[in-house]
mmCIF file of C-alpha atoms in Angstrom:
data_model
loop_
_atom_site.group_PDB
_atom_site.id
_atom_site.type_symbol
_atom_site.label_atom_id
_atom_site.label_comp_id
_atom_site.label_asym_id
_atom_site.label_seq_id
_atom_site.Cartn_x
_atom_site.Cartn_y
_atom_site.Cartn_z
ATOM 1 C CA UNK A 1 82.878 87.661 -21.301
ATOM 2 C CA UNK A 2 81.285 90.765 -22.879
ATOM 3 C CA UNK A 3 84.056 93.858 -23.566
ATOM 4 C CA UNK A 4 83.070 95.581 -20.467
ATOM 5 C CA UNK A 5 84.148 92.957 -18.133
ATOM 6 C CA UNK A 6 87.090 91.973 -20.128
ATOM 7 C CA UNK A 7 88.025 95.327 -19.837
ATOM 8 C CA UNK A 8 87.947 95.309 -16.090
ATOM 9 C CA UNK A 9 89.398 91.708 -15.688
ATOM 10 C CA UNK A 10 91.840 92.736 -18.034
ATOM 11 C CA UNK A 11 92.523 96.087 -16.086
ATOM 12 C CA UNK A 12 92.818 94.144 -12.892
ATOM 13 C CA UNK A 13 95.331 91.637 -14.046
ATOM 14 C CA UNK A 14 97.351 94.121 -15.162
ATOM 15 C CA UNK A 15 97.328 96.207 -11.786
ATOM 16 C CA UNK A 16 98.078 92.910 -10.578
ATOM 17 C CA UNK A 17 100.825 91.392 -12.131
ATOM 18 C CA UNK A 18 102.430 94.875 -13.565
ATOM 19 C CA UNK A 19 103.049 93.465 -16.734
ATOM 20 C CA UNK A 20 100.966 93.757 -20.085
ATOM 21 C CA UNK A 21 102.721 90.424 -21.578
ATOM 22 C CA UNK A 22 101.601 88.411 -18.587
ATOM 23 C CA UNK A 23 98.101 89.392 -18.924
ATOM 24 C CA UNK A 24 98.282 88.230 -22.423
ATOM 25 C CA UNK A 25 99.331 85.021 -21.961
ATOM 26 C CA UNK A 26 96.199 84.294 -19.375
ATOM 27 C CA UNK A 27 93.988 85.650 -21.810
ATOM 28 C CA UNK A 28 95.214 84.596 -24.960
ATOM 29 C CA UNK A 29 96.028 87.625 -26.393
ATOM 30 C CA UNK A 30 98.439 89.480 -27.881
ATOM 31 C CA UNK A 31 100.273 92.129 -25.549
ATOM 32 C CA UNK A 32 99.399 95.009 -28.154
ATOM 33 C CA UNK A 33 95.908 93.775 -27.595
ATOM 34 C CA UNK A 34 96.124 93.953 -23.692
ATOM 35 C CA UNK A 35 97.763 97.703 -23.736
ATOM 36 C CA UNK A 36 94.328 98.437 -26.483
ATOM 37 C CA UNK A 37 92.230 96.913 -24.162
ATOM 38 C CA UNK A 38 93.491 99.239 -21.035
ATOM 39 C CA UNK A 39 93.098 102.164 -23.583
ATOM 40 C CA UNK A 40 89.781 101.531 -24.263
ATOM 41 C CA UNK A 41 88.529 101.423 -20.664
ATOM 42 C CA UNK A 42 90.352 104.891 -20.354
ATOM 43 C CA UNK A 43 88.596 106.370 -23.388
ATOM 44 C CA UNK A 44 84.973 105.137 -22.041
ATOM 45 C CA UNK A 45 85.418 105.835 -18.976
ATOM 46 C CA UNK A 46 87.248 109.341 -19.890
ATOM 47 C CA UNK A 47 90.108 108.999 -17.332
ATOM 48 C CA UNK A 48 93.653 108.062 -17.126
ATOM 49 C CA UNK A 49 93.905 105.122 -15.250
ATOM 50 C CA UNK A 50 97.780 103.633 -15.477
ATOM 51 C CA UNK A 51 100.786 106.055 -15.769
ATOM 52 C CA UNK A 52 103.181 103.929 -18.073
ATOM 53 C CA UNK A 53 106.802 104.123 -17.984
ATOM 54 C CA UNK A 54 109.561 101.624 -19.498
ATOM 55 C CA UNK A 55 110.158 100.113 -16.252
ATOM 56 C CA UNK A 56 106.541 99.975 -14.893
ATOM 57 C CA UNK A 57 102.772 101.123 -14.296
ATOM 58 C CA UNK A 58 101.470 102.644 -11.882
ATOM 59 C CA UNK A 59 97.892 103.701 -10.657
ATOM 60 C CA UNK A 60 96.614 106.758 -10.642
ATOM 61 C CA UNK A 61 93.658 107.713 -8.758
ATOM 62 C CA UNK A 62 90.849 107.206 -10.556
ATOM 63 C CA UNK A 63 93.171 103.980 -10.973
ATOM 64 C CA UNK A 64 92.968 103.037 -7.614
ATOM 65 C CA UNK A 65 89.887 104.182 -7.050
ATOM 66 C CA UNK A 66 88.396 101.834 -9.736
ATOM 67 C CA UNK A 67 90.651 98.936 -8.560
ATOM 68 C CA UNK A 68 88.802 97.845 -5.788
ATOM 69 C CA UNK A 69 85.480 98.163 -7.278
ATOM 70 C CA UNK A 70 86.469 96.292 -10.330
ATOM 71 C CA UNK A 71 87.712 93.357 -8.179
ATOM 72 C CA UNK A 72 84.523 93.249 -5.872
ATOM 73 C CA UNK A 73 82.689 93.569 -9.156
ATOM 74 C CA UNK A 74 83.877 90.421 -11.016
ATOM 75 C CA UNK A 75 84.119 88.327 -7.546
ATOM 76 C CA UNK A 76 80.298 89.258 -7.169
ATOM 77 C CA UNK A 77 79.664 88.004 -10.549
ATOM 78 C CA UNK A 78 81.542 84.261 -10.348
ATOM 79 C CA UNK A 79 79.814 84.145 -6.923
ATOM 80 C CA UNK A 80 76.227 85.154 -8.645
ATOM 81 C CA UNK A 81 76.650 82.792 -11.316
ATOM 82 C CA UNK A 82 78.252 79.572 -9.209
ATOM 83 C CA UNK A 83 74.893 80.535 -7.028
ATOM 84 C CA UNK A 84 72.348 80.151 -9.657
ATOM 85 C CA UNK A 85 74.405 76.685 -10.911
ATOM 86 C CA UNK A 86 74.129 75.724 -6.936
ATOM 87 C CA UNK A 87 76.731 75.478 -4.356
ATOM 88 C CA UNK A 88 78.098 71.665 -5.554
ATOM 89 C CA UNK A 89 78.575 73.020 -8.996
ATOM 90 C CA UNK A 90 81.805 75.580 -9.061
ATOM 91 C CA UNK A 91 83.240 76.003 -12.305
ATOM 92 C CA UNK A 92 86.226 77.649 -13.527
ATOM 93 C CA UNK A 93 89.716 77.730 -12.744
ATOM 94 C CA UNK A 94 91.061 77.482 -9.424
ATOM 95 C CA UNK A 95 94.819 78.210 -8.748
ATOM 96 C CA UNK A 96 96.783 77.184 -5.605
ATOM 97 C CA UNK A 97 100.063 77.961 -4.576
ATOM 98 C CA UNK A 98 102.011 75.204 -3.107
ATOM 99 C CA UNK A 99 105.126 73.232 -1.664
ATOM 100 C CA UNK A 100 106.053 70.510 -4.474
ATOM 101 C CA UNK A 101 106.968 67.995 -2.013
ATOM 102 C CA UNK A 102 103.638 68.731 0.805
ATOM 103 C CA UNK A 103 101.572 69.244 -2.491
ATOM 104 C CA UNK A 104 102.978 65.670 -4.240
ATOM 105 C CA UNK A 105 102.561 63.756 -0.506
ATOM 106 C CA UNK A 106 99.901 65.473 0.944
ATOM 107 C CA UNK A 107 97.451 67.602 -1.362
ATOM 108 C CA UNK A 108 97.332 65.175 -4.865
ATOM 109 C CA UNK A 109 95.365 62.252 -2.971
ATOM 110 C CA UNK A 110 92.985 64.401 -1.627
ATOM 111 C CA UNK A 111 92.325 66.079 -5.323
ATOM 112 C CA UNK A 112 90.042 63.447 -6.648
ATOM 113 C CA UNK A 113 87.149 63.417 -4.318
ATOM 114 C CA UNK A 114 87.479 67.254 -4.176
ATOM 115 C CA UNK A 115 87.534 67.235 -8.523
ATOM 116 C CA UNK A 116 84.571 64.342 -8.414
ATOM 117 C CA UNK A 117 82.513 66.823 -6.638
ATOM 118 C CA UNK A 118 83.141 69.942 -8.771
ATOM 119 C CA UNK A 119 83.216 68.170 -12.451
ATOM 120 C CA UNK A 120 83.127 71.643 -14.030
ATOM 121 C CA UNK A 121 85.952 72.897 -11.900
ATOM 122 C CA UNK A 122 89.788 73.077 -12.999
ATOM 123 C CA UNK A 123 93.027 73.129 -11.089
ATOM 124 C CA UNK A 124 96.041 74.689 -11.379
ATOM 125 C CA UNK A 125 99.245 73.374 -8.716
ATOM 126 C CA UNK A 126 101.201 75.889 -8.861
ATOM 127 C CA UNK A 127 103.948 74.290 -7.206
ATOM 128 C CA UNK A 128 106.968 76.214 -5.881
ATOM 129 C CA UNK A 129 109.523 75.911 -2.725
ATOM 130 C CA UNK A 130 109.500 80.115 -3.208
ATOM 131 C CA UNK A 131 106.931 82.036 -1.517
ATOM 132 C CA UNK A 132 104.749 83.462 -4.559
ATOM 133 C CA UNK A 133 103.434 86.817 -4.959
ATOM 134 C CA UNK A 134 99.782 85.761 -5.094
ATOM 135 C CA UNK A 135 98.734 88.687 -6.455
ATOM 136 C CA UNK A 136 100.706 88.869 -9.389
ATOM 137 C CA UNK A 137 100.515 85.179 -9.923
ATOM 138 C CA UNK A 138 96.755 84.800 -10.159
ATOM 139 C CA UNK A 139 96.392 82.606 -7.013
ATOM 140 C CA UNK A 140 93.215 82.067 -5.071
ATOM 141 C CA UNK A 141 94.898 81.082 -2.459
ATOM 142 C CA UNK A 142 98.236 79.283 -0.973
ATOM 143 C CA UNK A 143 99.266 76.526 1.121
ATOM 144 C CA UNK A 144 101.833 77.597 3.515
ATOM 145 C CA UNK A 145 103.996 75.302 6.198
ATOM 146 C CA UNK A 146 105.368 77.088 9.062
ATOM 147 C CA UNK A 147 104.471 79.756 11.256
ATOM 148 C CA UNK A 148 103.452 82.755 8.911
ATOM 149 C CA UNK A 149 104.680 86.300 9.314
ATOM 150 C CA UNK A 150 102.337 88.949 10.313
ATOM 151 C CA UNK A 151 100.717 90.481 7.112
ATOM 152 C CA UNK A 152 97.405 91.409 5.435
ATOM 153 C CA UNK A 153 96.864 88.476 3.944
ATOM 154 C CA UNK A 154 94.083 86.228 5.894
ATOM 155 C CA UNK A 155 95.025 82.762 7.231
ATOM 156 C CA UNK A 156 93.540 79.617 8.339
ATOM 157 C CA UNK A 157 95.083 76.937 10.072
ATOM 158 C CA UNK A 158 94.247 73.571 8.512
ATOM 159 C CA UNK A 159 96.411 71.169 10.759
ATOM 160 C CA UNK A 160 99.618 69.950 12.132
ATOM 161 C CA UNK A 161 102.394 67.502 12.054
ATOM 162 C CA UNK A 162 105.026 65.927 14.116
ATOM 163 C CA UNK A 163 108.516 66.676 13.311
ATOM 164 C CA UNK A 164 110.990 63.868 14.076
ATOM 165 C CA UNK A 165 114.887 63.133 13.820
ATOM 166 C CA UNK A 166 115.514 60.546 11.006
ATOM 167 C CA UNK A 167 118.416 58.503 9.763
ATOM 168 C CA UNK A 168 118.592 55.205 7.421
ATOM 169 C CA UNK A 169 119.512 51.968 9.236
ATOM 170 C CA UNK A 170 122.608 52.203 6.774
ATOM 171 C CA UNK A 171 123.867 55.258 8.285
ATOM 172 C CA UNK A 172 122.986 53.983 11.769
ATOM 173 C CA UNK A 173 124.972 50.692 11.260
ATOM 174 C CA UNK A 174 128.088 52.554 9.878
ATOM 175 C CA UNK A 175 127.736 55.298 12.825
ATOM 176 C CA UNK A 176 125.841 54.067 16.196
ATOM 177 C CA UNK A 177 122.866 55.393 16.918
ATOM 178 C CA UNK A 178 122.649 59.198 19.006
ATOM 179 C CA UNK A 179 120.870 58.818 22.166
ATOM 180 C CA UNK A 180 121.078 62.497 22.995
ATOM 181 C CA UNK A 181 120.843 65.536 21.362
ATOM 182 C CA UNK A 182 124.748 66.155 22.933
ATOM 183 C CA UNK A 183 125.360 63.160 20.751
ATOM 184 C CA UNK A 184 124.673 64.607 17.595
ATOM 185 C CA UNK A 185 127.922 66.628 17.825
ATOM 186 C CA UNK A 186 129.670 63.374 16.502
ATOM 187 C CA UNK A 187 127.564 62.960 13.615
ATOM 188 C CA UNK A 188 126.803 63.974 10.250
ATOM 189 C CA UNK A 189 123.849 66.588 10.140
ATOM 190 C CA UNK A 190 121.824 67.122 6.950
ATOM 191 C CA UNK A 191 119.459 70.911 7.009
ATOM 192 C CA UNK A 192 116.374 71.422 5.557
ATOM 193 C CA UNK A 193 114.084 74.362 4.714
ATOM 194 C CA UNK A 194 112.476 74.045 8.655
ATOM 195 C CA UNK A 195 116.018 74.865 9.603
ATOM 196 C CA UNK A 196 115.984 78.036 7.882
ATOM 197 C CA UNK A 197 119.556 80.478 8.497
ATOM 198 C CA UNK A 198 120.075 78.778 11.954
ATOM 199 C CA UNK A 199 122.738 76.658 13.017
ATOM 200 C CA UNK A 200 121.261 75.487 16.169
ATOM 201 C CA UNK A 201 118.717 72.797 16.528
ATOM 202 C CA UNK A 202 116.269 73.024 19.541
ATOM 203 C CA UNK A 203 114.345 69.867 21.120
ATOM 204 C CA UNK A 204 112.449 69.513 24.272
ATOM 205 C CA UNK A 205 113.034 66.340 27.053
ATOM 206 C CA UNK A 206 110.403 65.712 29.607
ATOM 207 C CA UNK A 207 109.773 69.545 29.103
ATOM 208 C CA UNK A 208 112.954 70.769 29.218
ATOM 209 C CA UNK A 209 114.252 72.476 26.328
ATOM 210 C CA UNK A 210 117.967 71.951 24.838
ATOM 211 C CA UNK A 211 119.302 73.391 22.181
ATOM 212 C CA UNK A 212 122.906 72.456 20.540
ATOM 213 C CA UNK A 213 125.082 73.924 17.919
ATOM 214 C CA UNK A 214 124.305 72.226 14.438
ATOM 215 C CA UNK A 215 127.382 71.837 12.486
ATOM 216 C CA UNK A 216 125.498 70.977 9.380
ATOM 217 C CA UNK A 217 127.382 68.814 6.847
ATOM 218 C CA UNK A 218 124.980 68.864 4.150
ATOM 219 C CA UNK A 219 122.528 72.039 3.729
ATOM 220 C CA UNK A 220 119.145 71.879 1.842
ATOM 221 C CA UNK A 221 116.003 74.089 0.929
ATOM 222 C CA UNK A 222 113.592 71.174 -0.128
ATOM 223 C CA UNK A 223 112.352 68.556 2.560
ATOM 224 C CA UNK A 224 112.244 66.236 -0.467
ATOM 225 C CA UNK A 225 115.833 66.691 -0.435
ATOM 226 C CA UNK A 226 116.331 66.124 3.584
ATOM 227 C CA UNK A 227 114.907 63.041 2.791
ATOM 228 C CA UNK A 228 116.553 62.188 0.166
ATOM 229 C CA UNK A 229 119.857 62.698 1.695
ATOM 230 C CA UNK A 230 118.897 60.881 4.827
ATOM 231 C CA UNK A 231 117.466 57.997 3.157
ATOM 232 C CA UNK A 232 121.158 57.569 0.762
ATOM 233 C CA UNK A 233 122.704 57.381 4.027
ATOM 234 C CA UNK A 234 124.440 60.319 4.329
ATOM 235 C CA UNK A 235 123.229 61.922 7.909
ATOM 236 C CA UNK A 236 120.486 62.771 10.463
ATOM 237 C CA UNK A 237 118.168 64.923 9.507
ATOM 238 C CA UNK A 238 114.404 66.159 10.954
ATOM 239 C CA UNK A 239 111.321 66.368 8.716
ATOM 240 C CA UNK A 240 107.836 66.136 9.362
ATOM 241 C CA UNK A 241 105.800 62.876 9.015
ATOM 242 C CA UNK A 242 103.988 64.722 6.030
ATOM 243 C CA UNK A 243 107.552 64.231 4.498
ATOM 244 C CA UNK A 244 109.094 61.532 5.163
ATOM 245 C CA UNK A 245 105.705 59.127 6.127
ATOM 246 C CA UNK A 246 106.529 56.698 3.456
ATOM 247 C CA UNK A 247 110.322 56.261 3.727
ATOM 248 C CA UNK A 248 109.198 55.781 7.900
ATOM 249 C CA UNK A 249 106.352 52.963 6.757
ATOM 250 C CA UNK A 250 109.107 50.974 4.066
ATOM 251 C CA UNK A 251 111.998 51.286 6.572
ATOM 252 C CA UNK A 252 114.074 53.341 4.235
ATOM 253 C CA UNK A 253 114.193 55.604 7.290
ATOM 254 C CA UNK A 254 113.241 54.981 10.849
ATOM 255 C CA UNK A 255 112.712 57.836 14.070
ATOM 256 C CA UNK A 256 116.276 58.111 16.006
ATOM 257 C CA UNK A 257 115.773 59.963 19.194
ATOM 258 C CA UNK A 258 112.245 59.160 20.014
ATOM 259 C CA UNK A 259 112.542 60.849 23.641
ATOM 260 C CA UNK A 260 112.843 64.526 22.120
ATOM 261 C CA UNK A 261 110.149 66.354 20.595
ATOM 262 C CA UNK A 262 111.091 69.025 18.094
ATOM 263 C CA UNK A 263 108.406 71.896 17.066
ATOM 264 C CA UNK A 264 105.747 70.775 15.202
ATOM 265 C CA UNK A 265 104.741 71.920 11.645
ATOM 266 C CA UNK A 266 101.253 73.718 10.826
ATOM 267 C CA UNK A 267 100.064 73.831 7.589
ATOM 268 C CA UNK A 268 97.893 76.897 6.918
ATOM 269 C CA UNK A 269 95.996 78.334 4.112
ATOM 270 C CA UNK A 270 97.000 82.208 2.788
ATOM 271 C CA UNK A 271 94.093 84.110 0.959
ATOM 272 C CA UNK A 272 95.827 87.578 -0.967
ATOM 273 C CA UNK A 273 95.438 90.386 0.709
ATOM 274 C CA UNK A 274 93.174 92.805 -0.607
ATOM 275 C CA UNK A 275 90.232 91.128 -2.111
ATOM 276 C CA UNK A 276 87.400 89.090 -0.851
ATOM 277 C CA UNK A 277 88.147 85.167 -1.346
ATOM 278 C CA UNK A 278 86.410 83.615 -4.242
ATOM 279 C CA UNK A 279 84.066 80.886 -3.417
ATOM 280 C CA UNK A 280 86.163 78.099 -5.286
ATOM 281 C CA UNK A 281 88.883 78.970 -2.892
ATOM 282 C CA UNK A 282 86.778 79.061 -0.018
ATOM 283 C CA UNK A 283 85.384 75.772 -1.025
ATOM 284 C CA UNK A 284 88.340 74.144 -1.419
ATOM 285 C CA UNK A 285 89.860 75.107 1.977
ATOM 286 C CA UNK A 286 86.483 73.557 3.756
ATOM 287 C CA UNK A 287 87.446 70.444 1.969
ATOM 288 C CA UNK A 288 91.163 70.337 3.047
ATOM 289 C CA UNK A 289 90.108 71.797 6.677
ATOM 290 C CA UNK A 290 88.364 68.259 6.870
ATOM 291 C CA UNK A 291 90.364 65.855 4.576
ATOM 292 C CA UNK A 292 94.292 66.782 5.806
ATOM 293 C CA UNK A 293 94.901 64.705 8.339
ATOM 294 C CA UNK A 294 97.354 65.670 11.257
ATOM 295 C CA UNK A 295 101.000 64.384 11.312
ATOM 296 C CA UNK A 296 101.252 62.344 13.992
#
């Protein structure tokens, strides 16, 4: 990269991520070099472009008003150069933001036909059960379950998946098996991430709805660990069949309640707000639009 456009990717990560040590860790430099860098651009360009304090930076307008540019600038120029390689030939880094468990199930086994077809490509999982800033991460992008609050960022569906009530036989032999959700009341309930503050859970019956007080004796934010609770035997719990396919297919698990249907999952992809995706990340949400196949 010659000094100009380190100089602007350098600007931009630093915009980005607010932090003049990140930025030197993705670039391999030192963080006085970073803060020389961002001086630099200021001298050549004659403007102040960051208003430092001790707690943070902040634009100013010339700042903002080369922050855009900068960012359309350097997309155009991966997008130029991935053109003149061809459209099978993306290189670089591409960074995704992701659930451990859906990434570990779902996302790994697809990687290697994706990876076979883009040999100069590289990958980083960036697996998390928080929501990350994907701005100031660096992400192209960001798988997301769940419905997904109204926001600037763009998102595309890529499919869905049942969601089910689960138990072990263990649990089922020590307890008796619920056949309605009134039943539940007398049983030990394990909570998930889908669950979210509430302590109701909601199910439909030949298209009625019912929903019943969930008195939740074990609570947690991973679906790995809804499964992993269910399948020791300790309670019912609900998961998708993303999560919990492979304890259903071994019989570590099996579907309790089979007459209810619960709200079905969506996985989507997030682009950040605020700049244009980059063609590896458009690429590789084509691929998963057609390789992630729906729960059922």
């Amino acid at each position: 990269m010659n000094d100009r456009l380190q100089q602007l990717g350098i600007f931009v990560r630093t915009v980005e991520t607010g932090s003049f040590s990140k930025v030197a860790r993705e670039f391999g430099l030192s963080q006085p070099s970073v803060s020389r860098t961002v001086a630099a651009l200021e001298e050549r360009l004659g403007v102040k472009l960051l208003t430092r304090t001790t707690r943070q930076l902040s634009l100013t307008d010339a700042g903002e008003a080369l922050l855009t540019r900068a960012r359309d600038a350097l997309a155009g120029i991966e997008e130029a150069e991935n053109a003149a390689r061809g459209a099978d030939r993306l290189s670089g880094m591409l960074r995704v933001a992701l659930p451990p468990t859906f990434g570990v199930r779902q996302i790994v086994p697809l990687l290697p036909v994706f990876l076979e077809r883009h040999p100069e490509l590289r990958v980083d999982l960036m697996m998390a059960d928080r929501f990350e800033n994907l701005i100031a991460e660096g992400a192209d992008l960001a798988l997301r379950l769940g419905e997904q609050p109204d926001s600037s960022f763009v998102t595309r569906r890529l499919a869905t998946a049942r969601r089910l009530f689960i138990a072990a036989p263990s649990y089922l032999a020590r307890r008796g098996a619920p056949t309605s959700l009134a039943d539940l009341d007398r049983h030990h309930l394990i909570g998930g991430p889908s669950d979210g503050g509430e302590q109701n859970w909601t199910a439909s019956r030949d298209g009625v709805s019912e929903t019943r007080p969930a008195d939740l004796r074990l609570r947690t934010r991973s679906a790995a660990g809804a499964v992993a609770c269910a399948s020791a035997g300790l309670g019912i719990a609900t998961a998708s069949t993303w999560m919990c396919g492979e304890e259903l297919a071994s019989g570590a698990l099996v579907e309790i309640l089979r007459h209810y249907r619960l709200a079905p999952v969506t996985a989507h992809v997030v682009f950040p707000a605020g700049r244009r995706p980059t063609q590896k990340a458009r690429a590789f949400a084509d691929y998963l639009a057609g390789a992630l196949v729906e729960g059922v």
